Coordinates of N, CA, C and O in Angstrom, one line a residue:
M1 N 30.2 12.9 58.3 CA 28.8 12.6 58.6 C 28.7 11.6 59.7 O 29.4 10.5 59.6
A2 N 28.0 11.9 60.7 CA 27.8 10.9 61.8 C 27.1 9.7 61.3 O 26.4 9.7 60.4
L3 N 27.3 8.6 62.1 CA 26.7 7.3 61.7 C 25.2 7.3 61.6 O 24.6 6.8 60.6
L4 N 24.6 8.0 62.5 CA 23.1 8.0 62.5 C 22.6 8.7 61.2 O 21.6 8.3 60.6
D5 N 23.3 9.8 60.8 CA 22.9 10.5 59.6 C 23.0 9.6 58.4 O 22.2 9.6 57.5
K6 N 24.1 8.8 58.4 CA 24.3 7.8 57.2 C 23.2 6.8 57.2 O 22.7 6.4 56.2
W7 N 22.9 6.3 58.4 CA 21.8 5.3 58.5 C 20.5 5.8 58.0 O 19.8 5.2 57.3
R8 N 20.1 7.0 58.5 CA 18.9 7.6 58.1 C 18.8 7.9 56.6 O 17.8 7.7 56.0
A9 N 19.9 8.3 56.0 CA 20.0 8.5 54.5 C 19.7 7.1 53.8 O 19.0 7.1 52.8
M10 N 20.3 6.0 54.3 CA 20.1 4.7 53.7 C 18.6 4.2 53.9 O 18.0 3.7 53.0
A11 N 18.1 4.4 55.1 CA 16.8 3.7 55.5 C 15.6 4.5 55.3 O 14.5 3.9 55.2
Y12 N 15.7 5.8 55.1 CA 14.5 6.7 55.0 C 14.4 7.5 53.7 O 13.4 8.1 53.5
D13 N 15.5 7.6 53.0 CA 15.5 8.5 51.8 C 14.9 7.9 50.6 O 15.6 7.3 49.8
T14 N 13.6 8.0 50.5 CA 12.9 7.4 49.4 C 13.0 8.2 48.1 O 12.7 7.7 47.0
K15 N 13.5 9.4 48.1 CA 13.8 10.2 46.9 C 15.0 9.7 46.2 O 15.0 9.6 44.9
N16 N 16.0 9.3 46.9 CA 17.2 8.8 46.3 C 17.4 7.3 46.3 O 18.4 6.8 45.7
N17 N 16.5 6.6 47.0 CA 16.7 5.1 47.0 C 15.4 4.5 46.6 O 14.3 5.0 46.8
D18 N 15.5 3.3 46.0 CA 14.4 2.5 45.5 C 13.6 2.0 46.7 O 14.2 1.5 47.7
K19 N 12.3 2.2 46.7 CA 11.4 1.8 47.9 C 11.5 0.3 48.1 O 11.5 -0.1 49.3
A20 N 11.6 -0.5 47.1 CA 11.7 -1.9 47.3 C 13.1 -2.3 48.0 O 13.1 -3.2 48.8
K21 N 14.1 -1.6 47.6 CA 15.4 -1.8 48.2 C 15.4 -1.4 49.7 O 15.9 -2.1 50.5
I22 N 14.7 -0.3 50.0 CA 14.6 0.1 51.4 C 13.8 -0.9 52.2 O 14.1 -1.3 53.3
Q23 N 12.7 -1.5 51.6 CA 11.9 -2.5 52.3 C 12.7 -3.7 52.5 O 12.6 -4.3 53.6
R24 N 13.6 -4.1 51.6 CA 14.4 -5.3 51.8 C 15.4 -5.0 52.9 O 15.7 -5.9 53.8
L25 N 15.9 -3.8 53.0 CA 16.9 -3.4 54.0 C 16.2 -3.5 55.4 O 16.8 -4.1 56.3
W26 N 15.0 -3.0 55.5 CA 14.3 -3.1 56.8 C 13.9 -4.5 57.2 O 14.1 -4.9 58.3
D27 N 13.5 -5.3 56.2 CA 13.2 -6.7 56.5 C 14.4 -7.4 57.0 O 14.3 -8.2 58.0
D28 N 15.6 -7.2 56.4 CA 16.8 -7.8 56.8 C 17.2 -7.3 58.2 O 17.6 -8.1 59.1
Y29 N 17.1 -6.0 58.4 CA 17.4 -5.4 59.7 C 16.6 -6.0 60.8 O 17.1 -6.3 61.9
F30 N 15.3 -6.1 60.6 CA 14.4 -6.6 61.6 C 14.8 -8.1 62.1 O 14.7 -8.4 63.2
K31 N 15.2 -8.9 61.1 CA 15.7 -10.2 61.5 C 16.9 -10.2 62.4 O 17.0 -10.9 63.3
Q32 N 17.8 -9.3 62.0 CA 19.1 -9.1 62.8 C 18.8 -8.5 64.1 O 19.3 -9.0 65.2
E33 N 17.9 -7.6 64.2 CA 17.5 -6.9 65.4 C 16.9 -8.0 66.4 O 17.3 -8.0 67.6
K34 N 16.0 -8.8 65.9 CA 15.4 -9.9 66.7 C 16.5 -10.8 67.3 O 16.4 -11.1 68.5
R35 N 17.5 -11.2 66.5 CA 18.5 -12.0 67.0 C 19.3 -11.4 68.1 O 19.6 -12.0 69.1
V36 N 19.6 -10.1 68.0 CA 20.4 -9.4 69.0 C 19.6 -9.3 70.3 O 20.1 -9.5 71.4
Y37 N 18.3 -9.0 70.2 CA 17.5 -8.9 71.4 C 17.4 -10.3 72.1 O 17.4 -10.3 73.3
Q38 N 17.3 -11.3 71.3 CA 17.2 -12.7 71.9 C 18.5 -12.9 72.7 O 18.4 -13.4 73.8
E39 N 19.6 -12.4 72.2 CA 20.9 -12.6 72.9 C 20.9 -11.7 74.2 O 21.3 -12.2 75.2
L40 N 20.5 -10.5 74.0 CA 20.5 -9.5 75.2 C 19.6 -10.0 76.3 O 19.9 -9.9 77.5
L41 N 18.4 -10.5 75.9 CA 17.4 -10.9 76.9 C 17.8 -12.2 77.7 O 17.2 -12.5 78.7
K42 N 18.8 -12.9 77.2 CA 19.2 -14.1 77.9 C 19.9 -13.7 79.3 O 19.8 -14.4 80.3
N43 N 20.5 -12.5 79.3 CA 21.2 -12.0 80.5 C 20.8 -10.5 80.6 O 21.6 -9.6 80.4
P44 N 19.5 -10.2 80.9 CA 19.0 -8.9 80.9 C 19.7 -7.9 81.9 O 19.6 -6.7 81.7
D45 N 20.3 -8.4 82.9 CA 20.9 -7.5 83.9 C 22.4 -7.2 83.6 O 23.0 -6.5 84.4
E46 N 22.9 -7.9 82.6 CA 24.3 -7.7 82.3 C 24.5 -6.4 81.5 O 23.7 -6.2 80.5
E47 N 25.4 -5.5 81.9 CA 25.6 -4.3 81.1 C 26.6 -4.6 80.0 O 27.8 -4.9 80.3
V48 N 26.2 -4.5 78.8 CA 27.1 -4.7 77.6 C 27.6 -3.3 77.2 O 26.8 -2.4 76.9
T49 N 28.9 -3.2 77.1 CA 29.5 -1.9 76.7 C 30.6 -2.2 75.7 O 31.1 -3.3 75.6
G50 N 31.0 -1.1 75.0 CA 32.0 -1.2 74.0 C 31.9 -0.1 73.0 O 30.9 0.7 73.1
T51 N 32.7 -0.1 72.0 CA 32.6 0.9 71.0 C 31.5 0.4 70.0 O 31.2 -0.8 70.0
V52 N 31.0 1.3 69.2 CA 30.0 0.9 68.2 C 30.6 -0.3 67.3 O 29.9 -1.3 67.1
A53 N 31.8 -0.1 66.9 CA 32.5 -1.2 66.1 C 32.6 -2.5 66.9 O 32.4 -3.6 66.3
Q54 N 33.0 -2.4 68.1 CA 33.1 -3.7 68.9 C 31.8 -4.4 69.1 O 31.7 -5.6 69.0
L55 N 30.7 -3.6 69.4 CA 29.4 -4.2 69.5 C 28.9 -4.8 68.2 O 28.2 -5.8 68.2
A56 N 29.2 -4.1 67.1 CA 28.8 -4.6 65.8 C 29.4 -5.9 65.6 O 28.8 -6.9 65.1
E57 N 30.7 -6.0 65.9 CA 31.4 -7.3 65.7 C 30.9 -8.4 66.7 O 30.7 -9.5 66.2
K58 N 30.7 -8.0 67.9 CA 30.2 -9.0 68.9 C 28.8 -9.6 68.5 O 28.6 -10.8 68.7
Y59 N 28.0 -8.8 67.9 CA 26.6 -9.3 67.5 C 26.5 -9.6 66.0 O 25.4 -9.8 65.5
D60 N 27.7 -9.6 65.3 CA 27.7 -9.9 63.9 C 26.8 -9.0 63.1 O 26.0 -9.5 62.3
L61 N 26.9 -7.7 63.3 CA 26.1 -6.7 62.6 C 27.0 -5.8 61.8 O 28.2 -5.6 62.2
S62 N 26.5 -5.3 60.7 CA 27.2 -4.2 60.1 C 27.2 -3.0 61.0 O 26.4 -2.9 61.9
I63 N 28.1 -2.0 60.7 CA 28.1 -0.8 61.5 C 26.8 -0.1 61.4 O 26.2 0.5 62.3
M64 N 26.2 -0.1 60.2 CA 24.9 0.6 60.0 C 23.8 0.0 60.8 O 22.9 0.6 61.4
Y65 N 23.7 -1.4 60.8 CA 22.7 -2.1 61.6 C 22.9 -1.8 63.1 O 22.0 -1.7 63.8
M66 N 24.2 -1.8 63.5 CA 24.4 -1.5 64.9 C 24.0 -0.1 65.2 O 23.4 0.1 66.3
T67 N 24.2 0.8 64.3 CA 23.7 2.2 64.5 C 22.2 2.2 64.6 O 21.7 2.9 65.5
A68 N 21.5 1.5 63.8 CA 20.1 1.5 63.8 C 19.6 0.8 65.1 O 18.6 1.3 65.7
F69 N 20.3 -0.2 65.6 CA 19.9 -0.9 66.8 C 20.1 0.1 68.0 O 19.2 0.2 68.8
L70 N 21.2 0.8 68.0 CA 21.4 1.8 69.1 C 20.4 2.9 69.1 O 19.9 3.4 70.1
D71 N 19.9 3.3 67.9 CA 18.9 4.3 67.7 C 17.6 3.8 68.3 O 16.9 4.4 69.0
G72 N 17.3 2.5 68.0 CA 16.0 1.9 68.4 C 15.9 1.7 69.9 O 14.9 1.8 70.5
I73 N 17.0 1.3 70.5 CA 17.0 1.0 71.9 C 17.2 2.2 72.8 O 17.0 2.1 74.0
D74 N 17.6 3.3 72.2 CA 18.0 4.5 73.0 C 17.0 4.9 74.1 O 17.4 5.3 75.2
E75 N 15.7 4.9 73.7 CA 14.7 5.4 74.7 C 14.6 4.4 75.9 O 13.9 4.8 76.9
S76 N 15.1 3.2 75.8 CA 14.9 2.2 76.8 C 16.2 2.1 77.7 O 16.2 1.2 78.6
L77 N 17.2 2.8 77.4 CA 18.5 2.7 78.1 C 18.5 3.4 79.4 O 17.8 4.4 79.6
K78 N 19.3 2.9 80.4 CA 19.4 3.5 81.7 C 20.1 4.8 81.5 O 19.8 5.8 82.2
V79 N 21.1 4.9 80.7 CA 21.8 6.1 80.3 C 21.9 6.2 78.8 O 22.4 5.3 78.2
K80 N 21.4 7.3 78.3 CA 21.4 7.4 76.8 C 22.8 7.5 76.2 O 23.7 8.1 76.9
N81 N 22.9 7.0 75.0 CA 24.2 7.1 74.3 C 24.2 8.4 73.4 O 23.1 8.9 73.1
P82 N 25.3 8.9 73.0 CA 25.4 10.1 72.2 C 25.1 9.7 70.7 O 26.0 9.9 69.9
I83 N 23.9 9.2 70.4 CA 23.6 8.7 69.1 C 23.7 9.7 68.0 O 24.0 9.3 66.9
E84 N 23.4 10.9 68.2 CA 23.4 11.9 67.2 C 24.8 12.2 66.6 O 24.9 12.5 65.4
E85 N 25.8 12.0 67.4 CA 27.2 12.3 66.9 C 28.1 11.1 67.0 O 29.3 11.3 66.8
M86 N 27.6 9.9 67.3 CA 28.5 8.8 67.5 C 29.1 8.3 66.1 O 28.6 8.5 65.1
E87 N 30.3 7.8 66.3 CA 31.1 7.3 65.3 C 31.5 5.8 65.7 O 31.2 5.4 66.7
E88 N 32.2 5.1 64.8 CA 32.6 3.8 65.1 C 33.4 3.6 66.4 O 33.2 2.5 67.0
D89 N 34.2 4.6 66.8 CA 35.0 4.4 68.0 C 34.3 5.0 69.2 O 34.9 5.1 70.3
T90 N 33.1 5.4 69.1 CA 32.3 6.0 70.3 C 32.0 4.8 71.3 O 31.4 3.8 70.8
N91 N 32.2 5.0 72.5 CA 31.9 4.1 73.6 C 30.4 4.2 73.8 O 29.9 5.3 74.0
V92 N 29.7 3.1 73.9 CA 28.3 3.0 74.1 C 27.9 1.9 75.1 O 28.7 1.0 75.3
S93 N 26.7 2.0 75.6 CA 26.3 1.0 76.6 C 24.9 0.5 76.1 O 24.1 1.2 75.6
L94 N 24.6 -0.8 76.4 CA 23.3 -1.4 76.1 C 22.6 -1.7 77.4 O 21.7 -2.6 77.4
A95 N 22.9 -1.1 78.5 CA 22.3 -1.3 79.8 C 20.8 -0.7 79.7 O 20.7 0.5 79.6
F96 N 19.9 -1.6 79.6 CA 18.5 -1.2 79.4 C 17.6 -1.4 80.6 O 17.9 -2.3 81.4
D97 N 16.6 -0.7 80.7 CA 15.5 -0.8 81.7 C 14.5 -1.9 81.1 O 13.9 -1.6 80.1
K98 N 14.4 -3.0 81.7 CA 13.6 -4.1 81.1 C 12.1 -3.7 80.9 O 11.6 -3.9 79.8
E99 N 11.5 -3.1 81.9 CA 10.1 -2.7 81.8 C 10.0 -1.6 80.7 O 9.0 -1.7 79.8
K100 N 10.8 -0.6 80.7 CA 10.7 0.4 79.6 C 11.0 -0.2 78.2 O 10.3 0.2 77.3
L101 N 11.9 -1.1 78.1 CA 12.2 -1.7 76.8 C 10.9 -2.5 76.3 O 10.5 -2.3 75.2
Y102 N 10.3 -3.3 77.2 CA 9.1 -4.0 76.8 C 8.0 -3.1 76.4 O 7.4 -3.2 75.3
M103 N 7.8 -2.0 77.2 CA 6.7 -1.1 76.8 C 7.0 -0.3 75.5 O 6.1 -0.1 74.7
N104 N 8.3 0.0 75.3 CA 8.6 0.7 74.1 C 8.5 -0.2 72.8 O 8.1 0.2 71.8
M105 N 8.7 -1.5 73.0 CA 8.5 -2.5 71.9 C 7.0 -2.5 71.6 O 6.6 -2.6 70.4
V106 N 6.2 -2.5 72.6 CA 4.7 -2.6 72.4 C 4.3 -1.3 71.7 O 3.5 -1.3 70.7
D107 N 4.8 -0.1 72.2 CA 4.4 1.1 71.6 C 4.9 1.2 70.1 O 4.1 1.8 69.3
A108 N 6.0 0.6 69.8 CA 6.5 0.6 68.4 C 5.8 -0.5 67.6 O 6.1 -0.6 66.4
K109 N 4.8 -1.2 68.2 CA 4.1 -2.3 67.5 C 5.0 -3.3 66.9 O 4.8 -3.9 65.9
A110 N 6.1 -3.6 67.7 CA 7.2 -4.6 67.3 C 6.8 -5.9 67.9 O 7.5 -6.4 68.8
D111 N 5.8 -6.6 67.4 CA 5.3 -7.8 68.0 C 6.4 -8.9 67.9 O 6.4 -9.8 68.7
W112 N 7.2 -8.8 66.9 CA 8.3 -9.8 66.8 C 9.3 -9.7 67.9 O 10.1 -10.6 68.1
L113 N 9.3 -8.6 68.6 CA 10.2 -8.4 69.7 C 9.5 -8.6 71.1 O 10.1 -9.2 72.0
Y114 N 8.4 -8.0 71.3 CA 7.7 -8.1 72.6 C 7.1 -9.5 72.8 O 6.7 -9.9 73.9
N115 N 7.0 -10.3 71.7 CA 6.5 -11.7 71.9 C 7.7 -12.7 71.9 O 7.4 -13.9 71.9
L116 N 8.9 -12.3 72.0 CA 10.0 -13.2 72.1 C 9.9 -14.1 73.4 O 9.5 -13.6 74.4
S117 N 10.2 -15.3 73.2 CA 10.1 -16.3 74.3 C 11.0 -15.9 75.5 O 10.8 -16.3 76.6
E118 N 12.1 -15.2 75.2 CA 13.0 -14.8 76.3 C 12.4 -13.9 77.3 O 12.9 -13.9 78.5
W119 N 11.3 -13.2 77.0 CA 10.6 -12.4 78.0 C 10.0 -13.3 79.1 O 9.8 -12.8 80.2
D120 N 9.7 -14.5 78.8 CA 9.0 -15.4 79.7 C 9.8 -15.6 81.0 O 9.3 -15.8 82.1
A121 N 11.1 -15.6 80.9 CA 12.0 -15.8 82.0 C 12.2 -14.5 82.8 O 12.8 -14.5 83.9
I122 N 11.8 -13.4 82.2 CA 12.0 -12.1 82.8 C 10.8 -11.6 83.6 O 10.8 -11.2 84.7
F123 N 9.6 -11.8 82.9 CA 8.4 -11.3 83.5 C 7.3 -12.4 83.6 O 7.2 -13.2 82.6
S124 N 6.5 -12.3 84.6 CA 5.3 -13.3 84.7 C 4.3 -12.9 83.6 O 4.3 -11.7 83.1
P125 N 3.4 -13.8 83.2 CA 2.4 -13.4 82.3 C 1.5 -12.2 82.7 O 1.2 -11.3 81.9
E126 N 1.3 -12.1 84.0 CA 0.5 -11.0 84.6 C 1.3 -9.7 84.4 O 0.7 -8.6 84.0
K127 N 2.6 -9.7 84.7 CA 3.4 -8.5 84.6 C 3.5 -8.1 83.1 O 3.4 -6.9 82.8
R128 N 3.7 -9.1 82.2 CA 3.7 -8.7 80.8 C 2.4 -8.1 80.3 O 2.4 -7.2 79.5
D129 N 1.3 -8.6 80.8 CA 0.0 -8.0 80.4 C -0.1 -6.6 80.9 O -0.5 -5.7 80.2
E130 N 0.4 -6.4 82.2 CA 0.4 -5.0 82.7 C 1.3 -4.1 81.9 O 0.9 -2.9 81.6
L131 N 2.4 -4.5 81.5 CA 3.4 -3.7 80.7 C 2.8 -3.5 79.3 O 3.0 -2.5 78.7
Y132 N 2.2 -4.5 78.8 CA 1.6 -4.4 77.5 C 0.5 -3.3 77.5 O 0.5 -2.4 76.6
K133 N -0.3 -3.3 78.5 CA -1.3 -2.2 78.6 C -0.7 -0.8 78.7 O -1.1 0.1 78.1
A134 N 0.3 -0.8 79.6 CA 1.0 0.5 79.8 C 1.7 1.0 78.5 O 1.7 2.1 78.1
G135 N 2.3 0.0 77.7 CA 2.9 0.3 76.5 C 2.0 0.8 75.4 O 2.3 1.7 74.6
K136 N 0.8 0.3 75.4 CA -0.3 0.7 74.5 C -0.7 2.2 74.7 O -1.0 2.9 73.8
N137 N -0.6 2.6 76.0 CA -1.0 3.9 76.4 C 0.2 4.9 76.5 O 0.0 6.0 76.9
L138 N 1.4 4.4 76.1 CA 2.6 5.2 76.3 C 2.5 6.6 75.7 O 2.8 7.6 76.3
N139 N 2.1 6.7 74.4 CA 2.1 7.9 73.7 C 0.7 8.4 73.4 O 0.5 9.1 72.4
T140 N -0.3 7.9 74.2 CA -1.6 8.3 74.0 C -1.8 9.7 74.6 O -1.5 9.9 75.8
V141 N -2.2 10.7 73.8 CA -2.4 12.0 74.3 C -3.9 12.2 74.6 O -4.8 11.9 73.8
K142 N -4.2 12.6 75.8 CA -5.5 12.9 76.2 C -5.7 14.4 76.3 O -5.0 15.1 77.1
H143 N -6.7 14.9 75.6 CA -7.0 16.3 75.6 C -8.3 16.5 76.5 O -9.3 15.9 76.1
E144 N -8.1 17.2 77.5 CA -9.3 17.4 78.3 C -9.8 18.9 78.1 O -9.1 19.8 78.3
T145 N -10.9 19.0 77.4 CA -11.5 20.3 77.2 C -12.5 20.6 78.3 O -13.4 19.8 78.6
P146 N -12.3 21.8 78.9 CA -13.2 22.1 80.0 C -14.6 22.3 79.4 O -14.8 22.8 78.3
K147 N -15.6 22.0 80.3 CA -17.0 22.2 79.9 C -17.3 23.7 79.9 O -16.8 24.4 80.8
I148 N -17.9 24.2 78.9 CA -18.3 25.6 78.7 C -19.8 25.7 79.0 O -20.6 25.0 78.3
Y149 N -20.1 26.5 80.0 CA -21.6 26.7 80.3 C -22.1 28.0 79.6 O -21.3 28.9 79.3
P150 N -23.4 28.1 79.4 CA -23.9 29.2 78.6 C -23.5 30.6 79.2 O -23.3 31.5 78.4
N151 N -23.4 30.7 80.5 CA -23.1 32.1 81.0 C -21.6 32.3 81.2 O -21.2 33.4 81.7
D152 N -20.8 31.4 80.8 CA -19.3 31.6 80.9 C -18.9 32.5 79.8 O -19.5 32.6 78.7
P153 N -17.7 33.2 80.0 CA -17.2 34.1 78.9 C -16.9 33.2 77.7 O -16.4 32.0 77.8
C154 N -17.1 33.7 76.5 CA -16.9 32.9 75.3 C -15.4 32.7 75.1 O -14.6 33.6 75.3
P155 N -15.0 31.4 74.8 CA -13.5 31.1 74.7 C -12.9 31.8 73.5 O -11.7 31.9 73.3
C156 N -13.7 32.4 72.6 CA -13.1 33.1 71.4 C -12.5 34.4 71.8 O -11.8 35.0 71.0
G157 N -12.8 34.9 73.0 CA -12.2 36.1 73.4 C -13.0 37.4 73.1 O -12.5 38.5 73.3
S158 N -14.2 37.3 72.7 CA -15.1 38.4 72.3 C -15.5 39.2 73.5 O -15.8 40.4 73.4
G159 N -15.5 38.6 74.7 CA -16.0 39.3 75.9 C -17.5 39.1 76.2 O -18.0 39.5 77.2
K160 N -18.1 38.5 75.2 CA -19.6 38.2 75.4 C -19.7 36.8 76.1 O -18.8 36.1 76.2
K161 N -20.9 36.6 76.6 CA -21.2 35.3 77.2 C -21.3 34.3 76.0 O -21.7 34.6 74.9
Y162 N -20.9 33.1 76.4 CA -20.9 32.0 75.4 C -22.2 31.9 74.7 O -22.3 31.7 73.5
K163 N -23.3 31.9 75.4 CA -24.7 31.7 74.8 C -25.0 32.8 73.8 O -25.8 32.6 73.0
K164 N -24.4 34.0 74.0 CA -24.7 35.1 73.1 C -23.7 35.2 71.9 O -23.8 36.1 71.1
C165 N -22.7 34.4 71.9 CA -21.6 34.4 70.9 C -21.6 33.1 70.2 O -22.5 32.8 69.4
C166 N -20.5 32.4 70.4 CA -20.3 31.1 69.7 C -21.3 30.0 70.1 O -21.5 29.1 69.3
G167 N -21.9 30.1 71.2 CA -22.9 29.2 71.7 C -24.2 29.2 70.9 O -24.9 28.3 70.9
K168 N -24.4 30.3 70.2 CA -25.6 30.4 69.4 C -25.7 29.4 68.3 O -26.7 28.8 68.0
N169 N -24.5 29.1 67.7 CA -24.4 28.2 66.6 C -24.2 26.8 67.0 O -24.2 25.9 66.2
A170 N -24.1 26.5 68.3 CA -23.8 25.2 68.7 C -25.0 24.3 68.8 O -26.1 24.7 68.9

């Protein structure tokens, strides 16, 4: 079983795991995650690479927490890692796009991460505000429904004019 599958079984399987135990796991993970991001943001342009096991050791994380970290940062990386099939000896990179990382943290509502003081040395307050707004809108879906006029064909497909079909009830 790939590492990511093992992590997901540990962290998300509420049928086989006690919910309180899972909550403690996440609470502990978030503390460790914060610590790793603080370290990475000190040198944001440095490309950190190694095997999953090497990076887990470097950041004093368990293999499962390193797996979770790699899963979480994946959308912000310059080159994605093979997270679905990675094992302890898989080579991975933590080279991230700073703007994308910040916006993804905002999108994930991870205020303990996007409010880290380390960001102050990377972005100006104005830039952070701009990225915050962009992050808030990252996964906002806008549905534009075209205006239907009374003499338009009815969108239900009946072939009648809208005013003589579905528009009667509107």
